[in-house]
mmCIF file of N, CA and C in Angstrom:
data_model
loop_
_atom_site.group_PDB
_atom_site.id
_atom_site.type_symbol
_atom_site.label_atom_id
_atom_site.label_comp_id
_atom_site.label_asym_id
_atom_site.label_seq_id
_atom_site.Cartn_x
_atom_site.Cartn_y
_atom_site.Cartn_z
ATOM 1 N N MET A 67 91.611 -171.321 5.601
ATOM 2 C CA MET A 67 90.411 -170.606 5.263
ATOM 3 C C MET A 67 90.569 -169.150 5.691
ATOM 4 N N THR A 68 90.234 -168.237 4.809
ATOM 5 C CA THR A 68 90.362 -166.817 5.141
ATOM 6 C C THR A 68 89.001 -166.240 5.486
ATOM 7 N N TYR A 69 88.998 -165.346 6.410
ATOM 8 C CA TYR A 69 87.772 -164.684 6.844
ATOM 9 C C TYR A 69 87.806 -163.228 6.407
ATOM 10 N N PRO A 70 86.654 -162.622 6.156
ATOM 11 C CA PRO A 70 86.647 -161.211 5.790
ATOM 12 C C PRO A 70 87.048 -160.364 6.998
ATOM 13 N N PRO A 71 87.581 -159.198 6.752
ATOM 14 C CA PRO A 71 87.943 -158.319 7.871
ATOM 15 C C PRO A 71 86.713 -158.023 8.736
ATOM 16 N N ILE A 72 86.944 -157.836 10.011
ATOM 17 C CA ILE A 72 85.845 -157.613 10.953
ATOM 18 C C ILE A 72 85.050 -156.368 10.580
ATOM 19 N N ALA A 73 85.709 -155.327 10.129
ATOM 20 C CA ALA A 73 85.005 -154.092 9.760
ATOM 21 C C ALA A 73 84.041 -154.353 8.604
ATOM 22 N N LEU A 74 84.474 -155.144 7.620
ATOM 23 C CA LEU A 74 83.611 -155.460 6.480
ATOM 24 C C LEU A 74 82.411 -156.288 6.932
ATOM 25 N N ALA A 75 82.650 -157.238 7.808
ATOM 26 C CA ALA A 75 81.553 -158.062 8.315
ATOM 27 C C ALA A 75 80.547 -157.208 9.086
ATOM 28 N N ALA A 76 81.027 -156.248 9.869
ATOM 29 C CA ALA A 76 80.134 -155.373 10.630
ATOM 30 C C ALA A 76 79.292 -154.507 9.702
ATOM 31 N N VAL A 77 79.903 -153.981 8.639
ATOM 32 C CA VAL A 77 79.166 -153.153 7.680
ATOM 33 C C VAL A 77 78.092 -153.978 6.989
ATOM 34 N N LEU A 78 78.417 -155.193 6.598
ATOM 35 C CA LEU A 78 77.436 -156.053 5.942
ATOM 36 C C LEU A 78 76.272 -156.382 6.875
ATOM 37 N N LEU A 79 76.568 -156.663 8.130
ATOM 38 C CA LEU A 79 75.502 -156.960 9.084
ATOM 39 C C LEU A 79 74.615 -155.750 9.333
ATOM 40 N N LEU A 80 75.221 -154.584 9.485
ATOM 41 C CA LEU A 80 74.431 -153.372 9.723
ATOM 42 C C LEU A 80 73.567 -153.024 8.523
ATOM 43 N N SER A 81 74.111 -153.166 7.327
ATOM 44 C CA SER A 81 73.312 -152.834 6.145
ATOM 45 C C SER A 81 72.189 -153.854 5.948
ATOM 46 N N ALA A 82 72.417 -155.109 6.295
ATOM 47 C CA ALA A 82 71.363 -156.118 6.181
ATOM 48 C C ALA A 82 70.252 -155.837 7.189
ATOM 49 N N ASN A 83 70.619 -155.432 8.408
ATOM 50 C CA ASN A 83 69.606 -155.102 9.413
ATOM 51 C C ASN A 83 68.835 -153.854 9.030
ATOM 52 N N ALA A 84 69.483 -152.881 8.439
ATOM 53 C CA ALA A 84 68.801 -151.654 8.030
ATOM 54 C C ALA A 84 67.778 -151.946 6.943
ATOM 55 N N ALA A 85 68.086 -152.886 6.073
ATOM 56 C CA ALA A 85 67.141 -153.223 5.003
ATOM 57 C C ALA A 85 65.885 -153.876 5.571
ATOM 58 N N HIS A 86 66.015 -154.617 6.652
ATOM 59 C CA HIS A 86 64.860 -155.284 7.247
ATOM 60 C C HIS A 86 64.093 -154.374 8.199
ATOM 61 N N ALA A 87 64.672 -153.264 8.598
ATOM 62 C CA ALA A 87 64.053 -152.402 9.592
ATOM 63 C C ALA A 87 62.979 -151.491 9.014
ATOM 64 N N ALA A 88 62.956 -151.298 7.720
ATOM 65 C CA ALA A 88 61.966 -150.400 7.122
ATOM 66 C C ALA A 88 60.569 -150.980 7.298
ATOM 67 N N PRO A 89 59.641 -150.185 7.838
ATOM 68 C CA PRO A 89 58.278 -150.697 8.009
ATOM 69 C C PRO A 89 57.595 -150.915 6.670
ATOM 70 N N ARG A 90 56.761 -151.928 6.622
ATOM 71 C CA ARG A 90 56.015 -152.192 5.401
ATOM 72 C C ARG A 90 54.757 -152.968 5.750
ATOM 73 N N ALA A 91 53.784 -152.866 4.883
ATOM 74 C CA ALA A 91 52.567 -153.658 5.021
ATOM 75 C C ALA A 91 52.747 -154.926 4.197
ATOM 76 N N TRP A 92 52.274 -156.044 4.713
ATOM 77 C CA TRP A 92 52.455 -157.311 4.012
ATOM 78 C C TRP A 92 51.342 -158.279 4.388
ATOM 79 N N VAL A 93 51.149 -159.268 3.541
ATOM 80 C CA VAL A 93 50.141 -160.297 3.782
ATOM 81 C C VAL A 93 50.791 -161.411 4.590
ATOM 82 N N ARG A 94 50.275 -161.619 5.792
ATOM 83 C CA ARG A 94 50.827 -162.654 6.659
ATOM 84 C C ARG A 94 50.224 -164.012 6.354
ATOM 85 N N ASP A 95 48.914 -164.039 6.091
ATOM 86 C CA ASP A 95 48.252 -165.329 5.957
ATOM 87 C C ASP A 95 47.107 -165.244 4.960
ATOM 88 N N VAL A 96 46.963 -166.295 4.168
ATOM 89 C CA VAL A 96 45.794 -166.473 3.307
ATOM 90 C C VAL A 96 45.182 -167.804 3.709
ATOM 91 N N SER A 97 43.936 -167.759 4.161
ATOM 92 C CA SER A 97 43.276 -168.980 4.618
ATOM 93 C C SER A 97 41.880 -169.050 4.028
ATOM 94 N N THR A 98 41.186 -170.126 4.328
ATOM 95 C CA THR A 98 39.818 -170.270 3.847
ATOM 96 C C THR A 98 38.871 -170.308 5.022
ATOM 97 N N GLY A 99 37.729 -169.722 4.801
ATOM 98 C CA GLY A 99 36.651 -169.804 5.774
ATOM 99 C C GLY A 99 35.650 -170.809 5.253
ATOM 100 N N TRP A 100 34.390 -170.479 5.332
ATOM 101 C CA TRP A 100 33.360 -171.330 4.755
ATOM 102 C C TRP A 100 33.581 -171.340 3.258
ATOM 103 N N SER A 101 33.667 -172.490 2.669
ATOM 104 C CA SER A 101 34.043 -172.603 1.259
ATOM 105 C C SER A 101 32.841 -172.940 0.389
ATOM 106 N N TRP A 102 32.718 -172.206 -0.690
ATOM 107 C CA TRP A 102 31.680 -172.467 -1.675
ATOM 108 C C TRP A 102 32.299 -172.222 -3.035
ATOM 109 N N GLY A 103 32.060 -173.090 -3.966
ATOM 110 C CA GLY A 103 32.658 -172.924 -5.284
ATOM 111 C C GLY A 103 33.965 -173.678 -5.365
ATOM 112 N N LYS A 104 34.902 -173.139 -6.101
ATOM 113 C CA LYS A 104 36.188 -173.792 -6.318
ATOM 114 C C LYS A 104 37.031 -173.744 -5.045
ATOM 115 N N PRO A 105 37.645 -174.865 -4.657
ATOM 116 C CA PRO A 105 38.485 -174.847 -3.459
ATOM 117 C C PRO A 105 39.749 -174.023 -3.679
ATOM 118 N N LEU A 106 40.276 -173.509 -2.591
ATOM 119 C CA LEU A 106 41.479 -172.689 -2.625
ATOM 120 C C LEU A 106 42.704 -173.589 -2.788
ATOM 121 N N THR A 107 43.543 -173.293 -3.766
ATOM 122 C CA THR A 107 44.757 -174.082 -3.995
ATOM 123 C C THR A 107 45.966 -173.322 -3.465
ATOM 124 N N GLU A 108 47.072 -174.031 -3.294
ATOM 125 C CA GLU A 108 48.317 -173.390 -2.856
ATOM 126 C C GLU A 108 48.789 -172.369 -3.886
ATOM 127 N N ASP A 109 48.626 -172.691 -5.173
ATOM 128 C CA ASP A 109 49.019 -171.748 -6.224
ATOM 129 C C ASP A 109 48.216 -170.459 -6.134
ATOM 130 N N PHE A 110 46.905 -170.591 -5.901
ATOM 131 C CA PHE A 110 46.075 -169.399 -5.793
ATOM 132 C C PHE A 110 46.454 -168.585 -4.559
ATOM 133 N N SER A 111 46.735 -169.253 -3.444
ATOM 134 C CA SER A 111 47.156 -168.548 -2.227
ATOM 135 C C SER A 111 48.432 -167.757 -2.475
ATOM 136 N N ALA A 112 49.395 -168.378 -3.149
ATOM 137 C CA ALA A 112 50.655 -167.695 -3.445
ATOM 138 C C ALA A 112 50.437 -166.532 -4.406
ATOM 139 N N THR A 113 49.608 -166.742 -5.431
ATOM 140 C CA THR A 113 49.308 -165.677 -6.390
ATOM 141 C C THR A 113 48.625 -164.514 -5.694
ATOM 142 N N LEU A 114 47.667 -164.813 -4.830
ATOM 143 C CA LEU A 114 46.940 -163.776 -4.100
ATOM 144 C C LEU A 114 47.883 -162.998 -3.190
ATOM 145 N N ARG A 115 48.728 -163.700 -2.459
ATOM 146 C CA ARG A 115 49.681 -163.051 -1.555
ATOM 147 C C ARG A 115 50.628 -162.131 -2.327
ATOM 148 N N GLU A 116 51.187 -162.610 -3.435
ATOM 149 C CA GLU A 116 52.122 -161.800 -4.223
ATOM 150 C C GLU A 116 51.445 -160.569 -4.808
ATOM 151 N N SER A 117 50.250 -160.744 -5.347
ATOM 152 C CA SER A 117 49.538 -159.641 -5.977
ATOM 153 C C SER A 117 49.186 -158.555 -4.967
ATOM 154 N N VAL A 118 48.681 -158.959 -3.804
ATOM 155 C CA VAL A 118 48.316 -157.979 -2.781
ATOM 156 C C VAL A 118 49.569 -157.317 -2.216
ATOM 157 N N ASP A 119 50.644 -158.077 -1.998
ATOM 158 C CA ASP A 119 51.895 -157.491 -1.505
ATOM 159 C C ASP A 119 52.434 -156.424 -2.454
ATOM 160 N N GLU A 120 52.362 -156.674 -3.764
ATOM 161 C CA GLU A 120 52.822 -155.685 -4.748
ATOM 162 C C GLU A 120 52.045 -154.384 -4.620
ATOM 163 N N ARG A 121 50.742 -154.487 -4.460
ATOM 164 C CA ARG A 121 49.911 -153.289 -4.356
ATOM 165 C C ARG A 121 50.103 -152.583 -3.017
ATOM 166 N N LEU A 122 50.301 -153.352 -1.941
ATOM 167 C CA LEU A 122 50.538 -152.747 -0.633
ATOM 168 C C LEU A 122 51.850 -151.974 -0.602
ATOM 169 N N ALA A 123 52.828 -152.424 -1.359
ATOM 170 C CA ALA A 123 54.104 -151.719 -1.415
ATOM 171 C C ALA A 123 53.917 -150.293 -1.917
ATOM 172 N N VAL A 124 52.890 -150.075 -2.721
ATOM 173 C CA VAL A 124 52.618 -148.745 -3.264
ATOM 174 C C VAL A 124 51.639 -147.981 -2.380
ATOM 175 N N CYS A 125 50.501 -148.587 -2.063
ATOM 176 C CA CYS A 125 49.428 -147.828 -1.405
ATOM 177 C C CYS A 125 49.583 -147.736 0.112
ATOM 178 N N ALA A 126 50.362 -148.601 0.728
ATOM 179 C CA ALA A 126 50.544 -148.549 2.181
ATOM 180 C C ALA A 126 52.024 -148.493 2.531
ATOM 181 N N ALA A 127 52.789 -147.814 1.698
ATOM 182 C CA ALA A 127 54.237 -147.735 1.899
ATOM 183 C C ALA A 127 54.552 -147.051 3.230
ATOM 184 N N GLY A 128 55.500 -147.604 3.955
ATOM 185 C CA GLY A 128 55.938 -147.015 5.208
ATOM 186 C C GLY A 128 55.074 -147.353 6.409
ATOM 187 N N LYS A 129 54.020 -148.116 6.223
ATOM 188 C CA LYS A 129 53.156 -148.506 7.338
ATOM 189 C C LYS A 129 53.544 -149.901 7.797
ATOM 190 N N ASP A 130 53.643 -150.063 9.098
ATOM 191 C CA ASP A 130 54.054 -151.340 9.671
ATOM 192 C C ASP A 130 52.806 -152.161 9.998
ATOM 193 N N LEU A 131 52.242 -152.787 8.974
ATOM 194 C CA LEU A 131 50.984 -153.519 9.100
ATOM 195 C C LEU A 131 51.137 -154.934 8.568
ATOM 196 N N ARG A 132 50.264 -155.800 9.023
ATOM 197 C CA ARG A 132 50.182 -157.131 8.430
ATOM 198 C C ARG A 132 48.716 -157.430 8.158
ATOM 199 N N LEU A 133 48.462 -158.137 7.087
ATOM 200 C CA LEU A 133 47.098 -158.446 6.685
ATOM 201 C C LEU A 133 46.867 -159.947 6.730
ATOM 202 N N ASP A 134 45.710 -160.318 7.218
ATOM 203 C CA ASP A 134 45.249 -161.700 7.162
ATOM 204 C C ASP A 134 44.051 -161.717 6.229
ATOM 205 N N ILE A 135 44.094 -162.558 5.214
ATOM 206 C CA ILE A 135 43.014 -162.648 4.236
ATOM 207 C C ILE A 135 42.363 -164.019 4.378
ATOM 208 N N LYS A 136 41.057 -164.004 4.624
ATOM 209 C CA LYS A 136 40.305 -165.256 4.691
ATOM 210 C C LYS A 136 39.368 -165.287 3.486
ATOM 211 N N VAL A 137 39.617 -166.205 2.575
ATOM 212 C CA VAL A 137 38.775 -166.351 1.390
ATOM 213 C C VAL A 137 37.517 -167.097 1.814
ATOM 214 N N GLU A 138 36.378 -166.428 1.673
ATOM 215 C CA GLU A 138 35.120 -167.040 2.088
ATOM 216 C C GLU A 138 34.396 -167.707 0.928
ATOM 217 N N ARG A 139 34.453 -167.096 -0.241
ATOM 218 C CA ARG A 139 33.813 -167.688 -1.424
ATOM 219 C C ARG A 139 34.697 -167.414 -2.630
ATOM 220 N N LEU A 140 34.883 -168.438 -3.422
ATOM 221 C CA LEU A 140 35.664 -168.321 -4.648
ATOM 222 C C LEU A 140 34.917 -169.075 -5.730
ATOM 223 N N ASN A 141 34.564 -168.376 -6.778
ATOM 224 C CA ASN A 141 33.859 -169.015 -7.882
ATOM 225 C C ASN A 141 34.580 -168.653 -9.175
ATOM 226 N N ILE A 142 35.203 -169.637 -9.780
ATOM 227 C CA ILE A 142 35.924 -169.439 -11.034
ATOM 228 C C ILE A 142 35.325 -170.366 -12.072
ATOM 229 N N ARG A 143 35.076 -169.822 -13.237
ATOM 230 C CA ARG A 143 34.480 -170.589 -14.335
ATOM 231 C C ARG A 143 35.331 -171.822 -14.635
ATOM 232 N N GLN A 144 34.674 -172.947 -14.693
ATOM 233 C CA GLN A 144 35.343 -174.197 -15.029
ATOM 234 C C GLN A 144 35.378 -174.366 -16.546
ATOM 235 N N PRO A 145 36.367 -175.064 -17.085
ATOM 236 C CA PRO A 145 36.465 -175.225 -18.543
ATOM 237 C C PRO A 145 35.224 -175.851 -19.181
ATOM 238 N N ARG A 146 34.515 -176.688 -18.462
ATOM 239 C CA ARG A 146 33.331 -177.337 -19.032
ATOM 240 C C ARG A 146 32.080 -176.457 -18.954
ATOM 241 N N ASP A 147 32.166 -175.305 -18.303
ATOM 242 C CA ASP A 147 31.028 -174.393 -18.157
ATOM 243 C C ASP A 147 30.801 -173.659 -19.474
ATOM 244 N N MET A 148 29.632 -173.843 -20.055
ATOM 245 C CA MET A 148 29.346 -173.277 -21.377
ATOM 246 C C MET A 148 28.502 -172.002 -21.338
ATOM 247 N N ARG A 149 28.265 -171.452 -20.150
ATOM 248 C CA ARG A 149 27.493 -170.213 -20.088
ATOM 249 C C ARG A 149 28.237 -169.111 -20.834
ATOM 250 N N PRO A 150 27.524 -168.275 -21.592
ATOM 251 C CA PRO A 150 28.204 -167.264 -22.404
ATOM 252 C C PRO A 150 28.893 -166.172 -21.589
ATOM 253 N N ASN A 151 28.303 -165.723 -20.508
ATOM 254 C CA ASN A 151 28.892 -164.629 -19.730
ATOM 255 C C ASN A 151 28.865 -164.953 -18.242
ATOM 256 N N ALA A 152 29.738 -165.821 -17.828
ATOM 257 C CA ALA A 152 29.840 -166.167 -16.412
ATOM 258 C C ALA A 152 30.607 -165.061 -15.690
ATOM 259 N N VAL A 153 30.440 -165.003 -14.388
ATOM 260 C CA VAL A 153 31.163 -164.016 -13.586
ATOM 261 C C VAL A 153 32.003 -164.764 -12.561
ATOM 262 N N ASN A 154 33.302 -164.536 -12.603
ATOM 263 C CA ASN A 154 34.197 -165.071 -11.583
ATOM 264 C C ASN A 154 34.167 -164.095 -10.413
ATOM 265 N N PHE A 155 34.075 -164.624 -9.185
ATOM 266 C CA PHE A 155 34.073 -163.701 -8.058
ATOM 267 C C PHE A 155 34.801 -164.281 -6.863
ATOM 268 N N LEU A 156 35.154 -163.373 -5.970
ATOM 269 C CA LEU A 156 35.899 -163.712 -4.767
ATOM 270 C C LEU A 156 35.345 -162.864 -3.631
ATOM 271 N N ASP A 157 34.947 -163.516 -2.543
ATOM 272 C CA ASP A 157 34.546 -162.832 -1.314
ATOM 273 C C ASP A 157 35.615 -163.140 -0.279
ATOM 274 N N ALA A 158 36.156 -162.099 0.335
ATOM 275 C CA ALA A 158 37.221 -162.302 1.314
ATOM 276 C C ALA A 158 37.045 -161.359 2.492
ATOM 277 N N GLN A 159 37.457 -161.836 3.639
ATOM 278 C CA GLN A 159 37.515 -161.006 4.839
ATOM 279 C C GLN A 159 38.968 -160.593 5.012
ATOM 280 N N VAL A 160 39.208 -159.302 5.137
ATOM 281 C CA VAL A 160 40.569 -158.789 5.270
ATOM 282 C C VAL A 160 40.712 -158.153 6.649
ATOM 283 N N LYS A 161 41.640 -158.682 7.421
ATOM 284 C CA LYS A 161 41.909 -158.155 8.759
ATOM 285 C C LYS A 161 43.266 -157.461 8.721
ATOM 286 N N VAL A 162 43.288 -156.188 9.113
ATOM 287 C CA VAL A 162 44.525 -155.407 9.130
ATOM 288 C C VAL A 162 44.953 -155.252 10.584
ATOM 289 N N ARG A 163 46.196 -155.628 10.866
ATOM 290 C CA ARG A 163 46.738 -155.531 12.226
ATOM 291 C C ARG A 163 48.016 -154.708 12.218
ATOM 292 N N LEU A 164 48.295 -154.069 13.351
ATOM 293 C CA LEU A 164 49.598 -153.448 13.541
ATOM 294 C C LEU A 164 50.613 -154.567 13.730
ATOM 295 N N ALA A 165 51.737 -154.469 13.080
ATOM 296 C CA ALA A 165 52.743 -155.527 13.192
ATOM 297 C C ALA A 165 53.390 -155.532 14.571
ATOM 298 N N SER A 166 53.461 -154.369 15.222
ATOM 299 C CA SER A 166 54.162 -154.275 16.503
ATOM 300 C C SER A 166 53.427 -154.984 17.638
ATOM 301 N N ASP A 167 52.131 -154.717 17.800
ATOM 302 C CA ASP A 167 51.416 -155.318 18.924
ATOM 303 C C ASP A 167 50.237 -156.200 18.500
ATOM 304 N N LYS A 168 50.042 -156.372 17.213
ATOM 305 C CA LYS A 168 49.025 -157.255 16.634
ATOM 306 C C LYS A 168 47.589 -156.810 16.914
ATOM 307 N N SER A 169 47.403 -155.545 17.297
ATOM 308 C CA SER A 169 46.038 -155.066 17.516
ATOM 309 C C SER A 169 45.351 -154.844 16.169
ATOM 310 N N VAL A 170 44.048 -155.124 16.127
ATOM 311 C CA VAL A 170 43.285 -155.023 14.883
ATOM 312 C C VAL A 170 42.984 -153.559 14.587
ATOM 313 N N VAL A 171 43.363 -153.113 13.393
ATOM 314 C CA VAL A 171 43.131 -151.748 12.949
ATOM 315 C C VAL A 171 41.845 -151.673 12.135
ATOM 316 N N ASP A 172 41.615 -152.669 11.293
ATOM 317 C CA ASP A 172 40.440 -152.667 10.422
ATOM 318 C C ASP A 172 40.076 -154.108 10.076
ATOM 319 N N LEU A 173 38.791 -154.321 9.861
ATOM 320 C CA LEU A 173 38.293 -155.632 9.460
ATOM 321 C C LEU A 173 37.173 -155.396 8.467
ATOM 322 N N ARG A 174 37.354 -155.895 7.250
ATOM 323 C CA ARG A 174 36.348 -155.666 6.205
ATOM 324 C C ARG A 174 36.137 -156.918 5.390
ATOM 325 N N ARG A 175 34.922 -157.003 4.849
ATOM 326 C CA ARG A 175 34.615 -158.032 3.851
ATOM 327 C C ARG A 175 34.615 -157.340 2.503
ATOM 328 N N LEU A 176 35.328 -157.912 1.563
ATOM 329 C CA LEU A 176 35.412 -157.341 0.222
ATOM 330 C C LEU A 176 34.899 -158.351 -0.795
ATOM 331 N N HIS A 177 34.234 -157.843 -1.801
ATOM 332 C CA HIS A 177 33.713 -158.667 -2.894
ATOM 333 C C HIS A 177 34.281 -158.103 -4.189
ATOM 334 N N VAL A 178 34.944 -158.951 -4.962
ATOM 335 C CA VAL A 178 35.445 -158.536 -6.277
ATOM 336 C C VAL A 178 34.961 -159.541 -7.306
ATOM 337 N N GLU A 179 34.736 -159.047 -8.506
ATOM 338 C CA GLU A 179 34.306 -159.949 -9.571
ATOM 339 C C GLU A 179 34.921 -159.526 -10.894
ATOM 340 N N ALA A 180 34.975 -160.486 -11.792
ATOM 341 C CA ALA A 180 35.510 -160.260 -13.134
ATOM 342 C C ALA A 180 34.682 -161.078 -14.109
ATOM 343 N N GLU A 181 34.168 -160.411 -15.116
ATOM 344 C CA GLU A 181 33.376 -161.121 -16.119
ATOM 345 C C GLU A 181 34.276 -162.069 -16.902
ATOM 346 N N ASP A 182 33.700 -163.165 -17.322
ATOM 347 C CA ASP A 182 34.448 -164.184 -18.055
ATOM 348 C C ASP A 182 33.615 -164.607 -19.254
ATOM 349 N N ASP A 183 34.080 -164.251 -20.435
ATOM 350 C CA ASP A 183 33.338 -164.591 -21.653
ATOM 351 C C ASP A 183 33.776 -165.930 -22.235
ATOM 352 N N GLY A 184 34.550 -166.682 -21.476
ATOM 353 C CA GLY A 184 35.022 -167.978 -21.946
ATOM 354 C C GLY A 184 36.416 -167.908 -22.550
ATOM 355 N N LEU A 185 36.868 -166.720 -22.899
ATOM 356 C CA LEU A 185 38.204 -166.564 -23.471
ATOM 357 C C LEU A 185 39.198 -166.021 -22.462
ATOM 358 N N LEU A 186 38.710 -165.644 -21.275
ATOM 359 C CA LEU A 186 39.590 -165.054 -20.270
ATOM 360 C C LEU A 186 40.745 -165.984 -19.925
ATOM 361 N N ALA A 187 40.470 -167.264 -19.744
ATOM 362 C CA ALA A 187 41.515 -168.213 -19.363
ATOM 363 C C ALA A 187 42.571 -168.360 -20.451
ATOM 364 N N VAL A 188 42.192 -168.090 -21.701
ATOM 365 C CA VAL A 188 43.161 -168.170 -22.797
ATOM 366 C C VAL A 188 44.111 -166.978 -22.743
ATOM 367 N N VAL A 189 43.565 -165.804 -22.417
ATOM 368 C CA VAL A 189 44.352 -164.573 -22.405
ATOM 369 C C VAL A 189 45.097 -164.400 -21.087
ATOM 370 N N ARG A 190 44.392 -164.571 -19.973
ATOM 371 C CA ARG A 190 44.985 -164.348 -18.658
ATOM 372 C C ARG A 190 44.287 -165.249 -17.645
ATOM 373 N N ASP A 191 45.043 -165.821 -16.754
ATOM 374 C CA ASP A 191 44.498 -166.731 -15.750
ATOM 375 C C ASP A 191 43.473 -166.002 -14.877
ATOM 376 N N PRO A 192 42.245 -166.539 -14.753
ATOM 377 C CA PRO A 192 41.221 -165.878 -13.933
ATOM 378 C C PRO A 192 41.641 -165.701 -12.472
ATOM 379 N N GLU A 193 42.478 -166.596 -11.956
ATOM 380 C CA GLU A 193 42.951 -166.451 -10.581
ATOM 381 C C GLU A 193 43.816 -165.207 -10.434
ATOM 382 N N ILE A 194 44.625 -164.908 -11.438
ATOM 383 C CA ILE A 194 45.454 -163.702 -11.402
ATOM 384 C C ILE A 194 44.578 -162.464 -11.493
ATOM 385 N N VAL A 195 43.561 -162.506 -12.349
ATOM 386 C CA VAL A 195 42.647 -161.370 -12.496
ATOM 387 C C VAL A 195 41.951 -161.078 -11.167
ATOM 388 N N LEU A 196 41.444 -162.117 -10.491
ATOM 389 C CA LEU A 196 40.779 -161.915 -9.206
ATOM 390 C C LEU A 196 41.760 -161.461 -8.124
ATOM 391 N N SER A 197 42.975 -161.976 -8.140
ATOM 392 C CA SER A 197 43.987 -161.556 -7.164
ATOM 393 C C SER A 197 44.320 -160.081 -7.332
ATOM 394 N N ASP A 198 44.503 -159.660 -8.580
ATOM 395 C CA ASP A 198 44.777 -158.246 -8.846
ATOM 396 C C ASP A 198 43.600 -157.373 -8.432
ATOM 397 N N ALA A 199 42.391 -157.838 -8.702
ATOM 398 C CA ALA A 199 41.195 -157.073 -8.335
ATOM 399 C C ALA A 199 41.079 -156.940 -6.815
ATOM 400 N N LEU A 200 41.406 -158.004 -6.069
ATOM 401 C CA LEU A 200 41.355 -157.914 -4.609
ATOM 402 C C LEU A 200 42.426 -156.955 -4.095
ATOM 403 N N GLY A 201 43.618 -157.015 -4.662
ATOM 404 C CA GLY A 201 44.670 -156.074 -4.262
ATOM 405 C C GLY A 201 44.256 -154.632 -4.500
ATOM 406 N N ASP A 202 43.636 -154.374 -5.654
ATOM 407 C CA ASP A 202 43.145 -153.023 -5.951
ATOM 408 C C ASP A 202 42.047 -152.612 -4.978
ATOM 409 N N ALA A 203 41.140 -153.532 -4.650
ATOM 410 C CA ALA A 203 40.049 -153.225 -3.717
ATOM 411 C C ALA A 203 40.585 -152.937 -2.316
ATOM 412 N N ILE A 204 41.599 -153.666 -1.887
ATOM 413 C CA ILE A 204 42.203 -153.421 -0.573
ATOM 414 C C ILE A 204 42.805 -152.027 -0.533
ATOM 415 N N CYS A 205 43.545 -151.660 -1.562
ATOM 416 C CA CYS A 205 44.141 -150.319 -1.601
ATOM 417 C C CYS A 205 43.061 -149.242 -1.659
ATOM 418 N N ARG A 206 42.043 -149.462 -2.456
ATOM 419 C CA ARG A 206 40.985 -148.465 -2.632
ATOM 420 C C ARG A 206 40.160 -148.296 -1.357
ATOM 421 N N ASP A 207 39.802 -149.404 -0.690
ATOM 422 C CA ASP A 207 38.896 -149.334 0.455
ATOM 423 C C ASP A 207 39.603 -149.151 1.798
ATOM 424 N N LEU A 208 40.773 -149.748 1.971
ATOM 425 C CA LEU A 208 41.451 -149.684 3.266
ATOM 426 C C LEU A 208 42.486 -148.570 3.362
ATOM 427 N N PHE A 209 43.055 -148.179 2.237
ATOM 428 C CA PHE A 209 44.076 -147.125 2.228
ATOM 429 C C PHE A 209 43.748 -146.084 1.158
ATOM 430 N N PRO A 210 42.584 -145.437 1.226
ATOM 431 C CA PRO A 210 42.143 -144.576 0.120
ATOM 432 C C PRO A 210 42.998 -143.332 -0.090
ATOM 433 N N GLY A 211 43.496 -142.709 0.949
ATOM 434 C CA GLY A 211 44.265 -141.478 0.781
ATOM 435 C C GLY A 211 45.723 -141.716 0.483
ATOM 436 N N ASP A 212 46.164 -142.954 0.600
ATOM 437 C CA ASP A 212 47.583 -143.258 0.466
ATOM 438 C C ASP A 212 47.991 -143.619 -0.947
ATOM 439 N N ALA A 213 47.026 -143.961 -1.798
ATOM 440 C CA ALA A 213 47.370 -144.431 -3.148
ATOM 441 C C ALA A 213 47.745 -143.292 -4.051
#
């Protein structure tokens, strides 16, 4: 079995560590608080985390922060709901902490909503729409000068 030269291994290790050393804001946890409406699924948690992380990469670039999101209320139109203009909404508590010492920098409750005329689910998943809206609200309200 052949091994790579030690110099090459050292360069690879140093470059891998340098890539991880850049500070960034990221979503550490998505959890549920008091639940009303549709229960939180693993798919929705993953979608929410990815959507908010994408937006944080732009609006909070270079900041060493972590976010905890607690979904307090989630209401998404069900397929059997025949109301003509239902509103999908999400209420979440967003806690922003410094990644280094975990001290709380900001704590806010955010409310986002998206109208649903019954065709939204055909065009785009309402969970994705609400996730994108929450990511936009976090950037707008928590990092207003950075976007």
